[in-house]
Coordinates of C-alpha atoms in Angstrom, one line a residue:
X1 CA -23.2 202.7 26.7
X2 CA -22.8 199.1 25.4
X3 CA -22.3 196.1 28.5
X4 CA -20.6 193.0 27.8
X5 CA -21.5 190.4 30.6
X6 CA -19.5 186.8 29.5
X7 CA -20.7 183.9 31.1
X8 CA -20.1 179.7 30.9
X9 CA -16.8 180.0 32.1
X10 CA -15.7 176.8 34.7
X11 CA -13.3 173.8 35.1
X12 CA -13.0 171.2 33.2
X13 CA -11.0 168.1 32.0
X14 CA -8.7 168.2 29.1
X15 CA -10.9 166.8 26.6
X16 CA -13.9 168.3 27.5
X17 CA -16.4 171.3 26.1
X18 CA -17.5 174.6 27.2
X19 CA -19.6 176.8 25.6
X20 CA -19.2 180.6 26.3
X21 CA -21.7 183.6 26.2
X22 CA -21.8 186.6 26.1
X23 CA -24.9 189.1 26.2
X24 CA -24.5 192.1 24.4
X25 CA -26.8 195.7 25.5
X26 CA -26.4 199.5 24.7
X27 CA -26.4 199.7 21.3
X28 CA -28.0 197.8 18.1
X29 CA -26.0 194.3 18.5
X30 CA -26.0 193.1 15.0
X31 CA -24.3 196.4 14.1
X32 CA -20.9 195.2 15.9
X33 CA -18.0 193.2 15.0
X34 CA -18.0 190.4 17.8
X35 CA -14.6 189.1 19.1
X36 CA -13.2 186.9 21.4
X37 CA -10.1 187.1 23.2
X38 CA -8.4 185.8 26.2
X39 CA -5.2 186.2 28.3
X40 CA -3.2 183.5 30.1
X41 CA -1.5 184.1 33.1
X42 CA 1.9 186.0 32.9
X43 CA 0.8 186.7 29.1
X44 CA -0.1 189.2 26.6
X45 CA -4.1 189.0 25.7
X46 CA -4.5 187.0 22.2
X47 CA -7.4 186.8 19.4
X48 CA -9.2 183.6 19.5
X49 CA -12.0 184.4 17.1
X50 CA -14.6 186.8 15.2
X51 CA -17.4 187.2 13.5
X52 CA -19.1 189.5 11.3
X53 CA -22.2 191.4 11.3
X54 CA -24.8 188.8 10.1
X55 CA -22.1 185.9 11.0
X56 CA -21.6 185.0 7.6
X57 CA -17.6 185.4 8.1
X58 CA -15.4 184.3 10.8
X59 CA -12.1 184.3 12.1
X60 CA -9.9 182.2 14.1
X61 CA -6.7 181.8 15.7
X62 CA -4.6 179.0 14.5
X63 CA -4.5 176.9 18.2
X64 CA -8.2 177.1 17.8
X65 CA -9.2 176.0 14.5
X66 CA -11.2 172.7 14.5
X67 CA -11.8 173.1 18.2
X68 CA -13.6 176.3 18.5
X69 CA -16.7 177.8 17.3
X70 CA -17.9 181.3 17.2
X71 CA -21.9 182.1 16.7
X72 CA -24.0 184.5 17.4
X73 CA -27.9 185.1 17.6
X74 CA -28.9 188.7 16.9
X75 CA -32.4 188.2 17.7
X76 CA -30.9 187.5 21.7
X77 CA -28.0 190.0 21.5
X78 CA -25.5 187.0 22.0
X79 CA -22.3 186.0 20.7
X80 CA -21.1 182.6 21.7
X81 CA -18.0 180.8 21.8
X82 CA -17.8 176.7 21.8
X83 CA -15.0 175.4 22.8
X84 CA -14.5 171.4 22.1
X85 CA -11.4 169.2 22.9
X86 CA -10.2 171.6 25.1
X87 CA -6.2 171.6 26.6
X88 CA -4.9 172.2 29.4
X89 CA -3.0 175.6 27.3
X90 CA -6.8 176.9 26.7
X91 CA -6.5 177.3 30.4
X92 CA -7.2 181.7 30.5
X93 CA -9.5 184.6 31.0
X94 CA -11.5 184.8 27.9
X95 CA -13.2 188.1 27.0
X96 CA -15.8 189.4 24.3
X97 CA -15.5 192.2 22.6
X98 CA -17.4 194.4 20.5
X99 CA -16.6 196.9 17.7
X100 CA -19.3 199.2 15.8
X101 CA -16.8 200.6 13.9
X102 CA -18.3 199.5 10.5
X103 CA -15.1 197.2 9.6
X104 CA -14.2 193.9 9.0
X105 CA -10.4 194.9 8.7
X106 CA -9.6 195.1 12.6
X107 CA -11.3 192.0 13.5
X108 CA -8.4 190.0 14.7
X109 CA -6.9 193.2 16.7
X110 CA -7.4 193.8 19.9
X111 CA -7.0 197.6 19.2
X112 CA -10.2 197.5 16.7
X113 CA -12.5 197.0 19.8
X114 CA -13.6 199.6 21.7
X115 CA -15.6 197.6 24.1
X116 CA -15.0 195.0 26.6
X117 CA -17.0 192.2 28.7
X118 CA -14.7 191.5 32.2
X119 CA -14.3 188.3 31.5
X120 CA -14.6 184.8 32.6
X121 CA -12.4 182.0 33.4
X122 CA -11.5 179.0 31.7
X123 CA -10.0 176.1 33.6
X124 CA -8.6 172.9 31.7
X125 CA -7.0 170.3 34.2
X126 CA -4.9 167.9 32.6

């Protein structure tokens, strides 16, 4: 059974960094699709990023680009999510997500991954 256990989550200033993590066990990590996602209160869940197998691709949402970074070290089982120049509208619940599927197609849906960390808050204060 694969766990997803986020952690880095916190407060901080608008204009500061956070870097997220997320520790991956249960199955062979550099097999997965890694995502992140996160939902704002009194709002749907929305993609923020991906990356591929060996992270030689990557996706991101359009209010993230420039700010964000996904990464991930298979050799730890880690996917991690850097988060510059942060707003007070990155203010959520931000959740990994992994998907063994095989494809690269479903990255930016939430419905292509089948498993879920529980999340961990993100607090911008303008």
């Amino acid at each position: 059974q694969v766990q997803l256990v986020e952690s880095g989550g916190g407060l901080v200033q608008a204009g500061g960094s956070l870097r997220l993590s997320c520790a991956a066990s249960g199955r062979t990590f550099s097999s997965a699709v890694m995502g992140w996602f996160r939902q704002a209160p009194g709002k749907e869940r929305e993609f923020v990023a991906a990356i591929s197998w060996g992270g030689g691709s990557t996706y991101y949402a359009d209010p993230v680009k420039g700010r964000f970074t996904i990464s991930r070290d298979n050799a730890k089982n880690t996917v991690y999510l850097q988060m510059n120049s942060l707003k007070p509208e990155d203010t959520a619940v931000y959740y990994c997500a992994a998907d063994y599927s095989g494809s690269w197609y479903h990255a930016k849906s939430e419905s292509g991954y089948r498993n879920w960390g529980q999340g961990t808050q993100v607090t911008v204060s303008s």
